[in-house]
Amino acid sequence: MDKYRCTVCGYIYDPAIGDPTASISAGTPFDKLPDNWVCPECGAPKDMFEKV
Amino acid sequence: MRPVEIKKGVYWVGVVDWNIRTFHGNTYSTKRGTTYNSYLIIDEKVTLIDGVPGSFAGEQIGRIREIVPVEKIDYIVVNHIEPDHSGGLPELMKLCPKAKLFGTAKSKEGLARMYYTDWGLQAVKTGDKLNIGKRNLTFIEAPMIHWPDSMFTYCAEEELLLPNDAFGQHYATSERFDDETDQCALMDEAGKYYANILWPLGGMIARKIDEILKMNISIKMIAPSHGIIWRRDPMKIINSYISWTKNETRPKVVVIFETMWGSTDMMARKITEGLTDGGVEVKLFDITRSDRSEVNSQMLDAKCFVFGSSTHDNGMLSTMAGFLEFLNGLKPKGRIGAAFGSYGWAGGAVPALENFFKEAGIEQALPSIAVKYIPDENELKRCYEMGVELAKKITGKA
C-alpha cells in the first residue's frame, strides 16, 4: 500500500500504521480514509497529500 | 480617516474596527479591537491587495475613492479568503467587474464555495510574478498558515512583504506603524495572536520564514492584514516568531484551576505561593472567570502548566475540560506540568488531568495532589511544597 506525504508539513501517512490520533486502524489505505480526515500534524485536508 | 500612504504610491485603504470584542466566533477576545488592512498600489495596473469584511465594504470603497475611482482597479490580490478579508469582495466586484483576481488554487475553490460566484480568479503558485507596471509582485504560497488557501505577496521594488494574517495583531489604533504606537501593547497583541491562532502551526511557520530568508530578499516593511505595519524594525516580529516557533520558554508557571466549593482554589493559591517564594514568575487563573484567549497568551512562554479541578461526576469540571480541549488544539510542546484537585468520595478530576498531560505530551514533573473534601494544614503545606519543588525544577536548582 502506498504512503502519502503532506505537501504542507511533510507528515507521511503510512497505511501500515494508520492514524491512531484519529482512530484510523493500521491497514487502512490512503484512499479509504474518510474525506474529512486531516493531517494529524498540521490539519491540512486530504487533497494536499501526494503519493510518495 | 484619509488613506495612509505607506510607501510612495502604496496606500493603506483598510478599516479600523474599534469596537469588535470577540473574533472567530467567541474563540478570541479582541479587547483592543482590530483592523482589517487593505493596500492599494497605484501603478500602470491599479492593484488592491487584501480586503475587509462585508460590513465594512462601503468604508473601504470610500477610502479607495479618495485616491482613484474604484472602477479603475485592474488587479485584486486575494492573499486569504477568510470572511474578514474577502467579505467585501462581492460589493467591490459589482463596481469593478473587470478586475482580475489572483490567489492560490485553494483560494479559487474556497471563494466559489463562499460566494457562489465565479470571478475568474487566476490561480498562482510560489514564485509566480505579476507585473503591474514599474513594480512586480511575487507570490509565495503559505498553505496552512493558517488556512489552506493562505498566500504572501512580496514587492521587490518596495522591499515590502504583505503576509496577510502572519505577523498581525488584533489592535485598533489611530496609528498605522510600529514606531508610532505603544510597544508593550503591540507585542502583547502580537503574542496573543500567535498563541491563539498560529501556535499549533509553528513547524510550518519556521520553515516558511526560513524559505523567505533564504530567498535573500530585502524586507524593509511588513504590512500584515491586521494591526500595525512593521517599518522601523520588521526583524523584531520575525525574530519573535522564530522564538515562538521554537517553543522557547522562560522560568514562568501558569496555574489554572476550576473549583466547586473553594478547596481547589485554596490549593491553587498555596501552590502559587510556593512558586512565588521559589523565585519564578507565576500567573494564576480561575478559568471560570478568566478570558481563555488571554490565558493562552500567558502560556506561550511559560515552561510549566499547573492544572487543578474539583471532581464532578467522576471527572473534572466542565469549564476546565473545555479549556483543555482548546489548549490541546494549540499543541504546546516542550512543557512540564503538575496536577491537583479535591474530591468528595471517588476522585476523578486528578486522573483526568493526568490523562490530559499524557495525551498532550506534557511531562508530569511531580506526583499529583488530590485532597478529600477540604485540605487540612498538612495538605496545604504539601501544596506549598509542590510549588517550591516545581520552581526548583524549572530553574534547574532541583
CSV table of C-alpha atoms in Angstrom, one decimal:
chain,number,residue,atom,x,y,z
A,1,MET,CA,0.0,0.0,0.0
A,2,ASP,CA,1.2,3.5,-0.9
A,3,LYS,CA,2.4,6.0,1.6
A,4,TYR,CA,1.3,9.6,1.2
A,5,ARG,CA,3.1,12.8,2.2
A,6,CYS,CA,1.6,16.0,3.4
A,7,THR,CA,2.8,18.7,1.0
A,8,VAL,CA,2.4,21.3,3.7
A,9,CYS,CA,4.3,19.9,6.7
A,10,GLY,CA,5.9,16.7,5.4
A,11,TYR,CA,4.0,14.3,7.6
A,12,ILE,CA,3.9,10.8,6.0
A,13,TYR,CA,0.7,8.8,6.2
A,14,ASP,CA,1.8,5.1,6.4
A,15,PRO,CA,-1.2,2.7,5.9
A,16,ALA,CA,0.8,0.1,7.9
A,17,ILE,CA,0.4,2.4,10.9
A,18,GLY,CA,-2.9,4.2,10.2
A,19,ASP,CA,-3.6,7.2,12.3
A,20,PRO,CA,-4.1,6.4,16.0
A,21,THR,CA,-4.9,10.0,16.8
A,22,ALA,CA,-8.0,9.8,14.6
A,23,SER,CA,-8.8,6.2,15.4
A,24,ILE,CA,-7.8,5.1,11.9
A,25,SER,CA,-6.7,1.5,12.2
A,26,ALA,CA,-3.5,0.0,10.8
A,27,GLY,CA,-4.0,-1.3,7.3
A,28,THR,CA,-6.3,1.5,6.1
A,29,PRO,CA,-5.2,2.6,2.6
A,30,PHE,CA,-5.0,6.3,1.9
A,31,ASP,CA,-7.9,6.3,-0.4
A,32,LYS,CA,-10.1,4.7,2.2
A,33,LEU,CA,-9.5,7.5,4.7
A,34,PRO,CA,-12.7,9.5,5.3
A,35,ASP,CA,-13.0,12.7,3.2
A,36,ASN,CA,-12.9,14.8,6.4
A,37,TRP,CA,-9.7,13.2,7.6
A,38,VAL,CA,-6.9,15.8,8.1
A,39,CYS,CA,-3.2,15.7,8.6
A,40,PRO,CA,-2.6,15.0,12.3
A,41,GLU,CA,0.4,17.3,12.3
A,42,CYS,CA,-0.9,20.5,10.6
A,43,GLY,CA,-4.6,20.0,9.8
A,44,ALA,CA,-4.2,20.1,6.0
A,45,PRO,CA,-7.0,18.4,4.1
A,46,LYS,CA,-6.6,15.1,2.3
A,47,ASP,CA,-6.2,16.7,-1.1
A,48,MET,CA,-3.0,18.4,0.0
A,49,PHE,CA,-1.3,14.9,0.2
A,50,GLU,CA,0.7,13.4,-2.6
A,51,LYS,CA,1.9,9.8,-3.2
A,52,VAL,CA,5.4,9.2,-2.0
B,1,MET,CA,-9.8,58.9,8.1
B,2,ARG,CA,-7.8,59.6,4.9
B,3,PRO,CA,-5.9,56.7,3.2
B,4,VAL,CA,-2.4,56.4,4.5
B,5,GLU,CA,0.5,56.4,2.1
B,6,ILE,CA,2.8,53.7,3.5
B,7,LYS,CA,5.2,53.9,0.6
B,8,LYS,CA,5.3,56.2,-2.4
B,9,GLY,CA,2.2,55.2,-4.4
B,10,VAL,CA,1.2,52.4,-2.0
B,11,TYR,CA,-1.8,53.2,0.3
B,12,TRP,CA,-3.4,51.7,3.3
B,13,VAL,CA,-7.1,51.6,2.4
B,14,GLY,CA,-8.3,49.3,5.2
B,15,VAL,CA,-10.7,49.9,8.1
B,16,VAL,CA,-10.3,50.2,11.9
B,17,ASP,CA,-12.8,48.1,13.8
B,18,TRP,CA,-12.6,49.8,17.2
B,19,ASN,CA,-15.4,48.0,19.0
B,20,ILE,CA,-15.2,44.4,18.0
B,21,ARG,CA,-14.8,42.4,21.2
B,22,THR,CA,-14.9,38.8,20.1
B,23,PHE,CA,-13.4,37.3,17.0
B,24,HIS,CA,-13.5,33.8,15.3
B,25,GLY,CA,-17.0,33.3,16.8
B,26,ASN,CA,-16.2,33.5,20.5
B,27,THR,CA,-12.8,31.9,20.5
B,28,TYR,CA,-10.7,35.1,20.6
B,29,SER,CA,-11.3,38.2,22.7
B,30,THR,CA,-10.4,41.4,21.0
B,31,LYS,CA,-10.4,43.9,23.8
B,32,ARG,CA,-8.3,46.4,21.9
B,33,GLY,CA,-10.4,45.9,18.7
B,34,THR,CA,-8.8,45.2,15.4
B,35,THR,CA,-8.1,46.5,11.9
B,36,TYR,CA,-8.6,44.9,8.5
B,37,ASN,CA,-5.8,46.2,6.4
B,38,SER,CA,-6.1,46.5,2.7
B,39,TYR,CA,-3.4,48.0,0.4
B,40,LEU,CA,-3.8,49.9,-2.9
B,41,ILE,CA,-0.8,50.2,-5.3
B,42,ILE,CA,-1.1,52.9,-7.9
B,43,ASP,CA,0.9,51.7,-10.9
B,44,GLU,CA,0.1,51.1,-14.6
B,45,LYS,CA,-2.2,48.5,-13.3
B,46,VAL,CA,-4.1,49.7,-10.2
B,47,THR,CA,-3.8,46.8,-7.7
B,48,LEU,CA,-5.6,46.1,-4.5
B,49,ILE,CA,-4.2,43.6,-2.0
B,50,ASP,CA,-6.2,42.1,0.8
B,51,GLY,CA,-9.8,43.0,1.8
B,52,VAL,CA,-12.2,43.8,4.6
B,53,PRO,CA,-15.3,42.2,6.0
B,54,GLY,CA,-18.6,42.7,4.1
B,55,SER,CA,-19.9,45.0,6.8
B,56,PHE,CA,-17.1,47.4,6.1
B,57,ALA,CA,-17.0,47.2,2.3
B,58,GLY,CA,-18.6,50.7,2.0
B,59,GLU,CA,-15.9,52.3,4.2
B,60,GLN,CA,-13.1,50.6,2.2
B,61,ILE,CA,-14.6,51.6,-1.1
B,62,GLY,CA,-14.9,55.2,0.2
B,63,ARG,CA,-11.3,55.2,1.1
B,64,ILE,CA,-10.2,53.9,-2.2
B,65,ARG,CA,-12.3,56.6,-3.9
B,66,GLU,CA,-10.2,59.3,-2.2
B,67,ILE,CA,-7.3,58.1,-4.3
B,68,VAL,CA,-8.7,56.7,-7.5
B,69,PRO,CA,-12.2,55.8,-8.9
B,70,VAL,CA,-12.9,52.2,-7.8
B,71,GLU,CA,-13.8,51.3,-11.4
B,72,LYS,CA,-10.1,51.8,-12.2
B,73,ILE,CA,-8.9,48.8,-10.2
B,74,ASP,CA,-7.3,46.3,-12.6
B,75,TYR,CA,-6.0,43.6,-10.2
B,76,ILE,CA,-7.1,42.3,-6.9
B,77,VAL,CA,-4.7,40.0,-5.0
B,78,VAL,CA,-6.6,37.7,-2.6
B,79,ASN,CA,-4.0,36.5,-0.1
B,80,HIS,CA,-6.6,34.8,2.1
B,81,ILE,CA,-10.3,34.1,1.7
B,82,GLU,CA,-11.4,34.1,5.4
B,83,PRO,CA,-14.5,36.4,5.5
B,84,ASP,CA,-12.7,39.2,7.4
B,85,HIS,CA,-10.6,39.6,4.3
B,86,SER,CA,-12.9,38.6,1.5
B,87,GLY,CA,-16.4,39.6,2.8
B,88,GLY,CA,-16.2,43.0,1.0
B,89,LEU,CA,-15.4,41.4,-2.4
B,90,PRO,CA,-19.0,40.9,-3.7
B,91,GLU,CA,-19.7,44.6,-3.3
B,92,LEU,CA,-16.4,45.7,-4.7
B,93,MET,CA,-16.7,43.4,-7.7
B,94,LYS,CA,-20.0,45.0,-8.5
B,95,LEU,CA,-18.1,48.2,-9.0
B,96,CYS,CA,-15.2,46.8,-10.9
B,97,PRO,CA,-16.4,43.6,-12.6
B,98,LYS,CA,-13.5,43.5,-15.0
B,99,ALA,CA,-10.9,43.5,-12.2
B,100,LYS,CA,-8.7,40.4,-12.4
B,101,LEU,CA,-8.3,38.4,-9.3
B,102,PHE,CA,-5.2,36.4,-8.2
B,103,GLY,CA,-4.9,33.9,-5.5
B,104,THR,CA,-4.0,30.2,-4.9
B,105,ALA,CA,-5.9,27.3,-6.3
B,106,LYS,CA,-7.3,26.7,-2.9
B,107,SER,CA,-8.5,30.3,-2.8
B,108,LYS,CA,-10.3,29.8,-6.1
B,109,GLU,CA,-12.0,26.7,-4.7
B,110,GLY,CA,-12.9,28.4,-1.4
B,111,LEU,CA,-14.3,31.6,-2.9
B,112,ALA,CA,-16.5,29.6,-5.3
B,113,ARG,CA,-17.9,27.8,-2.2
B,114,MET,CA,-18.3,31.0,-0.1
B,115,TYR,CA,-19.9,33.4,-2.6
B,116,TYR,CA,-21.2,31.0,-5.3
B,117,THR,CA,-19.9,33.4,-8.0
B,118,ASP,CA,-17.1,32.9,-10.5
B,119,TRP,CA,-14.9,35.9,-10.6
B,120,GLY,CA,-12.4,34.1,-12.8
B,121,LEU,CA,-9.7,34.1,-10.2
B,122,GLN,CA,-6.3,33.2,-11.7
B,123,ALA,CA,-4.6,30.6,-9.6
B,124,VAL,CA,-0.9,31.4,-8.9
B,125,LYS,CA,1.9,29.4,-7.3
B,126,THR,CA,5.0,30.2,-5.3
B,127,GLY,CA,7.5,32.2,-7.4
B,128,ASP,CA,4.8,33.4,-9.9
B,129,LYS,CA,5.3,37.0,-10.7
B,130,LEU,CA,2.8,39.7,-11.7
B,131,ASN,CA,4.0,42.8,-13.4
B,132,ILE,CA,1.9,45.8,-12.6
B,133,GLY,CA,4.0,48.4,-14.3
B,134,LYS,CA,7.1,49.7,-12.5
B,135,ARG,CA,6.6,47.1,-9.9
B,136,ASN,CA,6.5,43.3,-9.8
B,137,LEU,CA,4.6,41.2,-7.3
B,138,THR,CA,5.9,37.8,-6.3
B,139,PHE,CA,3.5,35.3,-4.8
B,140,ILE,CA,4.5,32.9,-2.1
B,141,GLU,CA,2.1,30.2,-1.2
B,142,ALA,CA,1.7,29.7,2.6
B,143,PRO,CA,-0.7,26.8,3.0
B,144,MET,CA,-2.0,26.2,6.5
B,145,ILE,CA,-0.6,29.5,7.7
B,146,HIS,CA,-3.3,29.5,8.7
B,147,TRP,CA,-5.8,28.3,6.1
B,148,PRO,CA,-5.2,26.0,3.1
B,149,ASP,CA,-5.5,29.0,0.7
B,150,SER,CA,-3.2,31.4,2.5
B,151,MET,CA,-0.6,33.3,0.5
B,152,PHE,CA,2.0,36.0,0.9
B,153,THR,CA,2.7,38.7,-1.7
B,154,TYR,CA,6.1,40.4,-2.0
B,155,CYS,CA,7.0,43.6,-3.9
B,156,ALA,CA,10.8,43.7,-4.5
B,157,GLU,CA,10.8,47.3,-5.8
B,158,GLU,CA,9.2,48.5,-2.5
B,159,GLU,CA,11.0,45.8,-0.3
B,160,LEU,CA,7.6,45.2,1.0
B,161,LEU,CA,6.1,41.9,2.3
B,162,LEU,CA,2.4,41.5,2.5
B,163,PRO,CA,1.9,38.3,4.6
B,164,ASN,CA,-1.8,38.7,5.3
B,165,ASP,CA,-2.6,37.0,8.7
B,166,ALA,CA,1.0,36.2,9.6
B,167,PHE,CA,2.8,38.9,11.8
B,168,GLY,CA,-0.6,40.6,12.6
B,169,GLN,CA,-2.3,41.7,15.7
B,170,HIS,CA,-5.8,42.4,16.7
B,171,TYR,CA,-5.1,46.0,17.7
B,172,ALA,CA,-7.2,49.0,16.7
B,173,THR,CA,-5.2,52.2,16.7
B,174,SER,CA,-5.2,55.6,15.1
B,175,GLU,CA,-1.5,55.0,14.2
B,176,ARG,CA,-0.5,52.7,11.4
B,177,PHE,CA,3.2,52.0,12.1
B,178,ASP,CA,5.3,50.2,14.7
B,179,ASP,CA,7.3,53.3,15.5
B,180,GLU,CA,4.2,55.3,16.3
B,181,THR,CA,2.5,53.0,18.8
B,182,ASP,CA,2.7,51.6,22.3
B,183,GLN,CA,5.4,48.9,22.1
B,184,CYS,CA,4.1,46.9,25.1
B,185,ALA,CA,0.5,46.8,23.7
B,186,LEU,CA,1.8,45.9,20.2
B,187,MET,CA,4.0,43.0,21.3
B,188,ASP,CA,1.3,41.8,23.8
B,189,GLU,CA,-1.2,41.7,20.9
B,190,ALA,CA,1.3,40.1,18.5
B,191,GLY,CA,2.0,37.3,21.1
B,192,LYS,CA,-1.7,36.8,21.8
B,193,TYR,CA,-2.3,36.5,18.1
B,194,TYR,CA,0.4,33.9,17.7
B,195,ALA,CA,-0.7,31.9,20.8
B,196,ASN,CA,-4.3,31.7,19.8
B,197,ILE,CA,-4.1,31.3,16.1
B,198,LEU,CA,-0.7,30.2,14.9
B,199,TRP,CA,0.8,28.2,17.9
B,200,PRO,CA,0.0,24.7,16.5
B,201,LEU,CA,1.4,25.7,13.1
B,202,GLY,CA,4.9,26.6,14.5
B,203,GLY,CA,6.8,23.9,12.5
B,204,MET,CA,5.4,25.2,9.2
B,205,ILE,CA,5.9,28.9,10.1
B,206,ALA,CA,9.5,28.2,10.9
B,207,ARG,CA,10.0,26.5,7.5
B,208,LYS,CA,8.2,29.4,5.7
B,209,ILE,CA,10.3,32.0,7.5
B,210,ASP,CA,13.4,30.0,6.6
B,211,GLU,CA,12.3,29.7,3.0
B,212,ILE,CA,11.7,33.5,2.8
B,213,LEU,CA,15.1,34.4,4.5
B,214,LYS,CA,16.8,32.0,2.0
B,215,MET,CA,15.2,33.8,-0.9
B,216,ASN,CA,17.6,36.6,0.1
B,217,ILE,CA,15.1,39.3,-0.5
B,218,SER,CA,15.2,42.6,1.2
B,219,ILE,CA,12.3,43.3,3.5
B,220,LYS,CA,12.1,46.9,4.8
B,221,MET,CA,8.4,46.8,5.6
B,222,ILE,CA,6.0,44.1,6.6
B,223,ALA,CA,2.3,45.0,6.1
B,224,PRO,CA,0.1,42.4,7.7
B,225,SER,CA,-3.7,42.2,7.3
B,226,HIS,CA,-4.4,43.1,10.9
B,227,GLY,CA,-3.0,45.8,13.1
B,228,ILE,CA,0.2,47.7,12.9
B,229,ILE,CA,2.6,47.8,9.9
B,230,TRP,CA,6.3,47.0,10.8
B,231,ARG,CA,8.6,49.6,9.2
B,232,ARG,CA,11.0,50.6,11.9
B,233,ASP,CA,12.0,47.1,12.9
B,234,PRO,CA,10.5,44.3,10.7
B,235,MET,CA,13.0,41.8,12.1
B,236,LYS,CA,11.6,42.4,15.6
B,237,ILE,CA,8.4,40.5,14.7
B,238,ILE,CA,10.3,37.9,12.6
B,239,ASN,CA,12.7,37.2,15.4
B,240,SER,CA,9.7,36.9,17.9
B,241,TYR,CA,8.1,34.4,15.6
B,242,ILE,CA,11.3,32.4,15.3
B,243,SER,CA,11.4,32.2,19.1
B,244,TRP,CA,7.8,31.2,19.4
B,245,THR,CA,8.0,28.6,16.7
B,246,LYS,CA,10.9,27.0,18.7
B,247,ASN,CA,8.6,26.9,21.7
B,248,GLU,CA,11.2,28.8,23.7
B,249,THR,CA,10.1,29.3,27.3
B,250,ARG,CA,11.2,31.1,30.4
B,251,PRO,CA,11.0,30.2,34.1
B,252,LYS,CA,7.3,31.0,34.3
B,253,VAL,CA,4.4,29.0,35.5
B,254,VAL,CA,0.7,29.3,34.7
B,255,VAL,CA,-1.6,27.8,37.3
B,256,ILE,CA,-5.2,27.2,36.0
B,257,PHE,CA,-8.0,25.8,38.1
B,258,GLU,CA,-11.7,25.4,38.5
B,259,THR,CA,-13.2,25.0,41.9
B,260,MET,CA,-16.6,23.9,43.2
B,261,TRP,CA,-16.6,24.8,46.9
B,262,GLY,CA,-13.3,26.5,47.3
B,263,SER,CA,-10.9,23.6,48.2
B,264,THR,CA,-9.2,23.5,44.8
B,265,ASP,CA,-9.0,27.3,45.0
B,266,MET,CA,-7.2,27.1,48.4
B,267,MET,CA,-4.8,24.6,46.9
B,268,ALA,CA,-4.1,26.7,43.8
B,269,ARG,CA,-3.2,29.7,46.0
B,270,LYS,CA,-0.8,27.7,48.1
B,271,ILE,CA,0.9,26.2,45.1
B,272,THR,CA,1.2,29.7,43.7
B,273,GLU,CA,2.8,31.0,47.0
B,274,GLY,CA,5.3,28.2,46.8
B,275,LEU,CA,6.2,29.0,43.2
B,276,THR,CA,6.5,32.7,44.1
B,277,ASP,CA,8.7,32.0,47.0
B,278,GLY,CA,10.7,29.6,44.8
B,279,GLY,CA,11.6,32.6,42.7
B,280,VAL,CA,9.7,32.0,39.5
B,281,GLU,CA,7.1,34.2,37.7
B,282,VAL,CA,3.6,32.8,38.2
B,283,LYS,CA,0.2,33.6,36.8
B,284,LEU,CA,-2.9,32.2,38.5
B,285,PHE,CA,-6.3,31.9,36.7
B,286,ASP,CA,-9.7,30.7,37.9
B,287,ILE,CA,-10.7,29.5,34.4
B,288,THR,CA,-14.4,30.2,35.0
B,289,ARG,CA,-13.7,33.9,35.5
B,290,SER,CA,-10.8,34.3,33.0
B,291,ASP,CA,-10.6,35.1,29.4
B,292,ARG,CA,-9.5,31.9,27.6
B,293,SER,CA,-7.5,33.7,24.9
B,294,GLU,CA,-5.7,35.9,27.4
B,295,VAL,CA,-4.8,32.7,29.4
B,296,ASN,CA,-3.5,31.1,26.2
B,297,SER,CA,-1.2,34.0,25.5
B,298,GLN,CA,0.2,33.8,29.1
B,299,MET,CA,1.0,30.2,28.4
B,300,LEU,CA,3.0,30.9,25.2
B,301,ASP,CA,6.4,31.5,27.0
B,302,ALA,CA,5.7,29.5,30.2
B,303,LYS,CA,7.8,26.5,31.0
B,304,CYS,CA,5.3,24.9,33.3
B,305,PHE,CA,1.5,24.4,33.4
B,306,VAL,CA,-0.2,23.5,36.7
B,307,PHE,CA,-3.8,22.4,36.4
B,308,GLY,CA,-6.4,21.9,39.1
B,309,SER,CA,-10.0,20.9,39.3
B,310,SER,CA,-12.6,19.6,41.8
B,311,THR,CA,-14.1,16.3,40.9
B,312,HIS,CA,-17.6,16.4,39.4
B,313,ASP,CA,-19.4,13.3,38.1
B,314,ASN,CA,-16.1,11.4,38.5
B,315,GLY,CA,-14.3,13.7,36.1
B,316,MET,CA,-13.0,17.3,36.0
B,317,LEU,CA,-15.3,20.3,36.0
B,318,SER,CA,-16.6,21.3,32.5
B,319,THR,CA,-15.1,24.8,32.0
B,320,MET,CA,-11.7,23.3,32.8
B,321,ALA,CA,-12.4,20.5,30.4
B,322,GLY,CA,-13.4,22.9,27.7
B,323,PHE,CA,-10.3,25.0,28.2
B,324,LEU,CA,-8.1,21.9,27.9
B,325,GLU,CA,-9.8,21.0,24.6
B,326,PHE,CA,-8.8,24.4,23.2
B,327,LEU,CA,-5.3,24.1,24.6
B,328,ASN,CA,-4.9,20.6,23.1
B,329,GLY,CA,-5.6,22.1,19.7
B,330,LEU,CA,-2.8,24.6,20.2
B,331,LYS,CA,-0.3,21.7,20.6
B,332,PRO,CA,2.1,23.2,23.2
B,333,LYS,CA,5.4,21.5,23.1
B,334,GLY,CA,8.4,21.1,25.5
B,335,ARG,CA,6.4,21.9,28.7
B,336,ILE,CA,6.3,20.3,32.1
B,337,GLY,CA,3.2,20.0,34.2
B,338,ALA,CA,1.6,19.2,37.5
B,339,ALA,CA,-2.0,18.4,38.6
B,340,PHE,CA,-4.0,18.9,41.8
B,341,GLY,CA,-7.6,18.9,42.9
B,342,SER,CA,-10.2,18.0,45.5
B,343,TYR,CA,-12.9,15.4,45.7
B,344,GLY,CA,-15.7,14.1,47.9
B,345,TRP,CA,-15.8,10.3,47.6
B,346,ALA,CA,-14.3,9.0,44.4
B,347,GLY,CA,-11.8,11.4,42.8
B,348,GLY,CA,-11.9,11.6,39.1
B,349,ALA,CA,-10.6,15.1,38.3
B,350,VAL,CA,-6.9,14.5,39.0
B,351,PRO,CA,-6.7,11.2,36.9
B,352,ALA,CA,-8.5,13.1,34.1
B,353,LEU,CA,-5.9,15.9,34.3
B,354,GLU,CA,-3.0,13.4,34.4
B,355,ASN,CA,-4.6,11.8,31.3
B,356,PHE,CA,-4.6,15.1,29.5
B,357,PHE,CA,-0.9,15.6,30.2
B,358,LYS,CA,-0.2,12.2,28.8
B,359,GLU,CA,-2.2,12.8,25.6
B,360,ALA,CA,-0.8,16.3,25.1
B,361,GLY,CA,2.8,15.1,25.5
B,362,ILE,CA,3.4,17.3,28.6
B,363,GLU,CA,5.8,15.7,31.0
B,364,GLN,CA,4.4,15.5,34.5
B,365,ALA,CA,7.1,16.9,36.7
B,366,LEU,CA,5.8,15.9,40.2
B,367,PRO,CA,3.2,13.5,41.6
B,368,SER,CA,-0.3,15.0,41.7
B,369,ILE,CA,-2.0,16.1,44.9
B,370,ALA,CA,-5.6,15.0,45.5
B,371,VAL,CA,-7.4,16.1,48.6
B,372,LYS,CA,-10.6,14.8,50.2
B,373,TYR,CA,-13.2,17.5,50.9
B,374,ILE,CA,-11.2,20.3,52.4
B,375,PRO,CA,-7.4,20.5,52.6
B,376,ASP,CA,-6.0,20.4,56.2
B,377,GLU,CA,-2.9,22.2,57.3
B,378,ASN,CA,-0.6,19.4,56.2
B,379,GLU,CA,-2.2,19.1,52.8
B,380,LEU,CA,-1.9,22.9,52.2
B,381,LYS,CA,1.8,22.6,53.2
B,382,ARG,CA,2.2,19.8,50.6
B,383,CYS,CA,0.7,22.2,48.0
B,384,TYR,CA,3.1,24.9,49.0
B,385,GLU,CA,6.0,22.5,48.7
B,386,MET,CA,4.8,21.4,45.3
B,387,GLY,CA,5.2,25.0,44.2
B,388,VAL,CA,8.6,25.2,45.7
B,389,GLU,CA,9.7,21.9,44.1
B,390,LEU,CA,8.4,22.9,40.7
B,391,ALA,CA,10.2,26.3,41.0
B,392,LYS,CA,13.5,24.3,41.7
B,393,LYS,CA,12.9,22.1,38.7
B,394,ILE,CA,12.2,25.0,36.4
B,395,THR,CA,15.2,27.0,37.5
B,396,GLY,CA,17.4,23.9,37.4
B,397,LYS,CA,18.1,24.0,41.1
B,398,ALA,CA,16.5,20.7,41.9
